[in-house]
mmCIF file of C-alpha atoms in Angstrom:
data_model
loop_
_atom_site.group_PDB
_atom_site.id
_atom_site.type_symbol
_atom_site.label_atom_id
_atom_site.label_comp_id
_atom_site.label_asym_id
_atom_site.label_seq_id
_atom_site.Cartn_x
_atom_site.Cartn_y
_atom_site.Cartn_z
ATOM 1 C CA UNK Q 10 0.000 0.000 0.000
ATOM 2 C CA UNK Q 11 1.507 3.330 -1.076
ATOM 3 C CA UNK Q 12 1.780 5.835 1.758
ATOM 4 C CA UNK Q 13 0.997 9.497 1.118
ATOM 5 C CA UNK Q 14 1.034 10.912 4.667
ATOM 6 C CA UNK Q 15 3.738 13.491 5.371
ATOM 7 C CA UNK Q 16 5.249 14.630 8.661
ATOM 8 C CA UNK Q 17 6.096 18.300 9.216
ATOM 9 C CA UNK Q 18 7.998 19.448 12.290
ATOM 10 C CA UNK Q 19 8.985 22.986 13.178
ATOM 11 C CA UNK Q 20 11.810 23.674 15.617
ATOM 12 C CA UNK Q 21 13.494 26.693 17.128
ATOM 13 C CA UNK Q 22 15.456 28.109 14.222
ATOM 14 C CA UNK Q 23 14.786 31.275 12.284
ATOM 15 C CA UNK Q 24 12.750 30.586 9.156
ATOM 16 C CA UNK Q 25 9.167 30.097 10.342
ATOM 17 C CA UNK Q 26 7.742 31.680 7.166
ATOM 18 C CA UNK Q 27 9.145 28.676 5.287
ATOM 19 C CA UNK Q 28 7.449 26.178 7.591
ATOM 20 C CA UNK Q 29 4.084 27.923 7.627
ATOM 21 C CA UNK Q 30 4.045 28.357 3.854
ATOM 22 C CA UNK Q 31 5.042 24.718 3.404
ATOM 23 C CA UNK Q 32 2.123 23.594 5.546
ATOM 24 C CA UNK Q 33 -0.258 25.704 3.470
ATOM 25 C CA UNK Q 34 1.068 24.200 0.240
ATOM 26 C CA UNK Q 35 0.931 20.596 1.490
ATOM 27 C CA UNK Q 36 -2.655 20.994 2.659
ATOM 28 C CA UNK Q 37 -3.668 22.695 -0.592
ATOM 29 C CA UNK Q 38 -2.113 19.768 -2.469
ATOM 30 C CA UNK Q 39 -4.422 17.418 -0.578
ATOM 31 C CA UNK Q 40 -1.698 15.707 1.425
ATOM 32 C CA UNK Q 41 -2.434 14.386 4.905
ATOM 33 C CA UNK Q 42 -0.058 16.160 7.275
ATOM 34 C CA UNK Q 43 1.097 15.080 10.730
ATOM 35 C CA UNK Q 44 2.313 18.244 12.425
ATOM 36 C CA UNK Q 45 4.381 18.877 15.529
ATOM 37 C CA UNK Q 46 6.282 21.870 16.875
ATOM 38 C CA UNK Q 47 8.840 22.272 19.645
ATOM 39 C CA UNK Q 48 8.586 24.803 22.498
ATOM 40 C CA UNK Q 49 11.438 26.785 20.981
ATOM 41 C CA UNK Q 50 9.579 26.695 17.684
ATOM 42 C CA UNK Q 51 6.567 28.273 19.376
ATOM 43 C CA UNK Q 52 8.773 31.119 20.603
ATOM 44 C CA UNK Q 53 10.235 31.737 17.138
ATOM 45 C CA UNK Q 54 6.751 31.689 15.583
ATOM 46 C CA UNK Q 55 5.726 34.549 17.847
ATOM 47 C CA UNK Q 56 8.955 36.450 17.239
ATOM 48 C CA UNK Q 57 8.890 36.182 13.440
ATOM 49 C CA UNK Q 58 5.184 36.025 12.569
ATOM 50 C CA UNK Q 59 3.333 37.314 15.663
ATOM 51 C CA UNK Q 60 1.461 34.016 15.805
ATOM 52 C CA UNK Q 61 0.818 32.487 19.197
ATOM 53 C CA UNK Q 62 0.119 28.771 19.422
ATOM 54 C CA UNK Q 63 -0.444 26.642 22.500
ATOM 55 C CA UNK Q 64 1.232 23.263 22.643
ATOM 56 C CA UNK Q 65 -1.411 21.797 24.962
ATOM 57 C CA UNK Q 66 -4.461 23.323 23.229
ATOM 58 C CA UNK Q 67 -3.337 23.620 19.647
ATOM 59 C CA UNK Q 68 -5.610 25.322 17.110
ATOM 60 C CA UNK Q 69 -4.679 25.342 13.430
ATOM 61 C CA UNK Q 70 -6.180 28.825 13.033
ATOM 62 C CA UNK Q 71 -3.610 30.141 15.528
ATOM 63 C CA UNK Q 72 -0.872 28.986 13.169
ATOM 64 C CA UNK Q 73 -2.336 29.705 9.730
ATOM 65 C CA UNK Q 74 -4.798 32.461 10.555
ATOM 66 C CA UNK Q 75 -8.578 32.480 10.230
ATOM 67 C CA UNK Q 76 -8.580 31.922 6.445
ATOM 68 C CA UNK Q 77 -7.870 28.204 6.665
ATOM 69 C CA UNK Q 78 -7.475 26.196 3.450
ATOM 70 C CA UNK Q 79 -10.223 23.791 2.471
ATOM 71 C CA UNK Q 80 -9.378 20.380 3.886
ATOM 72 C CA UNK Q 81 -10.849 16.922 4.000
ATOM 73 C CA UNK Q 82 -11.767 15.581 7.457
ATOM 74 C CA UNK Q 83 -8.659 14.240 9.175
ATOM 75 C CA UNK Q 84 -6.273 15.774 6.659
ATOM 76 C CA UNK Q 85 -4.383 17.678 9.372
ATOM 77 C CA UNK Q 86 -3.300 15.945 12.576
ATOM 78 C CA UNK Q 87 -1.504 17.693 15.419
ATOM 79 C CA UNK Q 88 0.831 15.742 17.715
ATOM 80 C CA UNK Q 89 2.267 17.156 20.936
ATOM 81 C CA UNK Q 90 6.058 17.139 20.789
ATOM 82 C CA UNK Q 91 6.214 14.813 23.825
ATOM 83 C CA UNK Q 92 3.559 12.351 22.633
ATOM 84 C CA UNK Q 93 5.481 9.181 21.885
ATOM 85 C CA UNK Q 94 2.164 7.358 21.400
ATOM 86 C CA UNK Q 95 1.670 9.142 18.080
ATOM 87 C CA UNK Q 96 1.742 6.863 15.069
ATOM 88 C CA UNK Q 97 4.715 8.676 13.533
ATOM 89 C CA UNK Q 98 6.850 7.475 16.462
ATOM 90 C CA UNK Q 99 6.760 3.941 15.033
ATOM 91 C CA UNK Q 100 8.224 2.508 11.872
ATOM 92 C CA UNK Q 101 5.090 0.430 11.371
ATOM 93 C CA UNK Q 102 3.162 3.647 10.662
ATOM 94 C CA UNK Q 103 3.590 4.303 6.941
ATOM 95 C CA UNK Q 104 4.496 7.749 5.666
ATOM 96 C CA UNK Q 105 5.839 9.163 2.424
ATOM 97 C CA UNK Q 106 8.412 11.358 4.154
ATOM 98 C CA UNK Q 107 9.208 13.915 6.814
ATOM 99 C CA UNK Q 108 10.546 17.457 6.784
ATOM 100 C CA UNK Q 109 11.887 19.517 9.670
ATOM 101 C CA UNK Q 110 11.418 23.142 8.631
ATOM 102 C CA UNK Q 111 12.979 25.153 10.072
ATOM 103 C CA UNK Q 112 15.490 22.783 11.635
ATOM 104 C CA UNK Q 113 17.544 24.053 14.561
ATOM 105 C CA UNK Q 114 21.135 22.989 15.103
ATOM 106 C CA UNK Q 115 20.086 21.404 18.388
ATOM 107 C CA UNK Q 116 17.603 19.239 16.493
ATOM 108 C CA UNK Q 117 20.274 18.359 13.931
ATOM 109 C CA UNK Q 118 22.576 17.270 16.756
ATOM 110 C CA UNK Q 119 19.889 15.139 18.388
ATOM 111 C CA UNK Q 120 19.031 13.443 15.082
ATOM 112 C CA UNK Q 121 22.705 12.891 14.220
ATOM 113 C CA UNK Q 122 23.318 11.084 17.489
ATOM 114 C CA UNK Q 123 20.035 9.222 17.874
ATOM 115 C CA UNK Q 124 18.861 11.175 20.931
ATOM 116 C CA UNK Q 125 15.103 10.600 20.764
ATOM 117 C CA UNK Q 126 14.285 13.154 23.447
ATOM 118 C CA UNK Q 127 10.989 14.160 21.877
ATOM 119 C CA UNK Q 128 8.612 13.137 19.094
ATOM 120 C CA UNK Q 129 10.448 15.232 16.505
ATOM 121 C CA UNK Q 130 13.733 13.450 17.146
ATOM 122 C CA UNK Q 131 12.038 10.052 17.274
ATOM 123 C CA UNK Q 132 10.044 10.546 14.072
ATOM 124 C CA UNK Q 133 13.211 11.632 12.267
ATOM 125 C CA UNK Q 134 15.031 8.584 13.633
ATOM 126 C CA UNK Q 135 12.194 6.377 12.361
ATOM 127 C CA UNK Q 136 12.442 7.852 8.871
ATOM 128 C CA UNK Q 137 16.171 7.211 8.784
ATOM 129 C CA UNK Q 138 15.936 3.624 10.009
ATOM 130 C CA UNK Q 139 13.066 2.846 7.639
ATOM 131 C CA UNK Q 140 14.981 4.424 4.732
ATOM 132 C CA UNK Q 141 12.257 6.981 4.084
ATOM 133 C CA UNK Q 142 12.726 10.513 2.876
ATOM 134 C CA UNK Q 143 13.852 12.900 5.625
ATOM 135 C CA UNK Q 144 14.439 16.529 4.671
ATOM 136 C CA UNK Q 145 16.184 18.865 7.108
ATOM 137 C CA UNK Q 146 15.955 22.606 6.430
ATOM 138 C CA UNK Q 147 18.577 24.367 8.580
ATOM 139 C CA UNK Q 148 18.783 28.161 8.770
ATOM 140 C CA UNK Q 149 21.977 29.091 10.561
ATOM 141 C CA UNK Q 150 25.028 31.160 9.667
ATOM 142 C CA UNK Q 151 27.922 30.874 10.085
ATOM 143 C CA UNK Q 152 28.281 27.173 10.849
ATOM 144 C CA UNK Q 153 30.850 25.853 13.289
ATOM 145 C CA UNK Q 154 32.715 22.569 12.948
ATOM 146 C CA UNK Q 155 30.369 20.676 15.283
ATOM 147 C CA UNK Q 156 27.316 21.769 13.301
ATOM 148 C CA UNK Q 157 28.941 20.843 9.992
ATOM 149 C CA UNK Q 158 29.873 17.414 11.298
ATOM 150 C CA UNK Q 159 26.369 16.801 12.607
ATOM 151 C CA UNK Q 160 24.868 17.787 9.256
ATOM 152 C CA UNK Q 161 27.328 15.462 7.546
ATOM 153 C CA UNK Q 162 26.337 12.591 9.855
ATOM 154 C CA UNK Q 163 22.668 13.142 9.022
ATOM 155 C CA UNK Q 164 23.435 13.209 5.303
ATOM 156 C CA UNK Q 165 25.477 10.020 5.555
ATOM 157 C CA UNK Q 166 22.550 8.385 7.357
ATOM 158 C CA UNK Q 167 20.261 9.230 4.455
ATOM 159 C CA UNK Q 168 18.780 12.651 5.236
ATOM 160 C CA UNK Q 169 18.511 15.372 2.610
ATOM 161 C CA UNK Q 170 20.117 18.590 3.851
ATOM 162 C CA UNK Q 171 18.255 21.455 2.205
ATOM 163 C CA UNK Q 172 19.512 24.762 3.638
ATOM 164 C CA UNK Q 173 17.144 27.722 3.414
ATOM 165 C CA UNK Q 174 19.183 29.436 0.680
ATOM 166 C CA UNK Q 175 16.912 31.282 -1.776
ATOM 167 C CA UNK Q 176 18.118 31.611 -5.370
ATOM 168 C CA UNK Q 177 18.359 34.880 -7.251
ATOM 169 C CA UNK Q 178 18.320 33.634 -10.853
ATOM 170 C CA UNK Q 179 14.535 33.557 -10.516
ATOM 171 C CA UNK Q 180 14.595 37.318 -9.895
ATOM 172 C CA UNK Q 181 12.486 37.280 -6.713
ATOM 173 C CA UNK Q 182 10.489 40.473 -6.285
ATOM 174 C CA UNK Q 183 9.340 39.894 -2.717
ATOM 175 C CA UNK Q 184 10.038 37.900 0.414
ATOM 176 C CA UNK Q 185 7.125 35.696 -0.613
ATOM 177 C CA UNK Q 186 8.894 34.837 -3.881
ATOM 178 C CA UNK Q 187 12.078 33.928 -2.009
ATOM 179 C CA UNK Q 188 10.085 31.848 0.476
ATOM 180 C CA UNK Q 189 8.232 30.010 -2.276
ATOM 181 C CA UNK Q 190 11.529 29.038 -3.922
ATOM 182 C CA UNK Q 191 12.633 27.130 -0.825
ATOM 183 C CA UNK Q 192 9.178 25.649 -0.251
ATOM 184 C CA UNK Q 193 9.084 24.517 -3.859
ATOM 185 C CA UNK Q 194 12.459 22.804 -3.545
ATOM 186 C CA UNK Q 195 11.238 21.026 -0.407
ATOM 187 C CA UNK Q 196 8.133 19.862 -2.260
ATOM 188 C CA UNK Q 197 10.374 18.523 -5.038
ATOM 189 C CA UNK Q 198 12.106 16.308 -2.488
ATOM 190 C CA UNK Q 199 8.782 15.109 -1.078
ATOM 191 C CA UNK Q 200 7.236 14.379 -4.469
ATOM 192 C CA UNK Q 201 4.548 17.039 -4.088
ATOM 193 C CA UNK Q 202 3.512 18.793 -7.296
ATOM 194 C CA UNK Q 203 3.570 22.588 -7.221
ATOM 195 C CA UNK Q 204 3.928 25.715 -9.295
ATOM 196 C CA UNK Q 205 5.880 27.853 -6.862
ATOM 197 C CA UNK Q 206 9.024 28.693 -8.808
ATOM 198 C CA UNK Q 207 10.440 29.228 -12.259
ATOM 199 C CA UNK Q 208 12.829 26.420 -13.051
ATOM 200 C CA UNK Q 209 16.229 26.795 -14.615
ATOM 201 C CA UNK Q 210 15.949 26.160 -18.340
ATOM 202 C CA UNK Q 211 12.461 27.616 -18.566
ATOM 203 C CA UNK Q 212 11.791 30.525 -20.902
ATOM 204 C CA UNK Q 213 12.087 33.068 -18.071
ATOM 205 C CA UNK Q 214 14.507 31.728 -15.437
ATOM 206 C CA UNK Q 215 18.091 32.759 -15.960
ATOM 207 C CA UNK Q 216 17.333 35.173 -18.831
ATOM 208 C CA UNK Q 217 20.284 37.503 -19.380
ATOM 209 C CA UNK Q 218 18.658 40.932 -19.417
ATOM 210 C CA UNK Q 219 21.966 42.571 -20.344
ATOM 211 C CA UNK Q 220 21.739 41.180 -23.898
#
């Protein structure tokens, strides 16, 4: 049986606009999303987007705003970051992949060394051991040697390291354009169809306007 469920985790790194936009796109694409967020992620959400969510009484409208996308019943499932009873904590629960966006360096370190201290770490560990797609979206600069080694360990274990590095050959005209580029690249890794970016080789991307 082909699995289509996706896991999205947000942790305490800068880059919450990427994670929120990704959730919107996944839901609009009709994908069933298992969502979890760390306490540090909640703090960054408020800092960057003025959105206040409660871990113990989570409401999707608090995260996405009142204009929620149309969804099928059960398409969005919230899991508390300490709930190890959630299905995504077990390899027997089928998914099509997981993304941590944004992914803090602390989360990278925990995943690299198998420290399943919360559901986010455990779900990532499950995706690695089951050889499923795991996409980590770090947003940190500069990177020290420990962070680089931890990212390398995750990559060697099978994770896709997709830093939040917007491209400029697409000529972004707004922060939303730059955000959509990264979200589109994440969707590419997850096998989710989208129309968020102009691709290199298209009639527009990379055009030399000096000619």
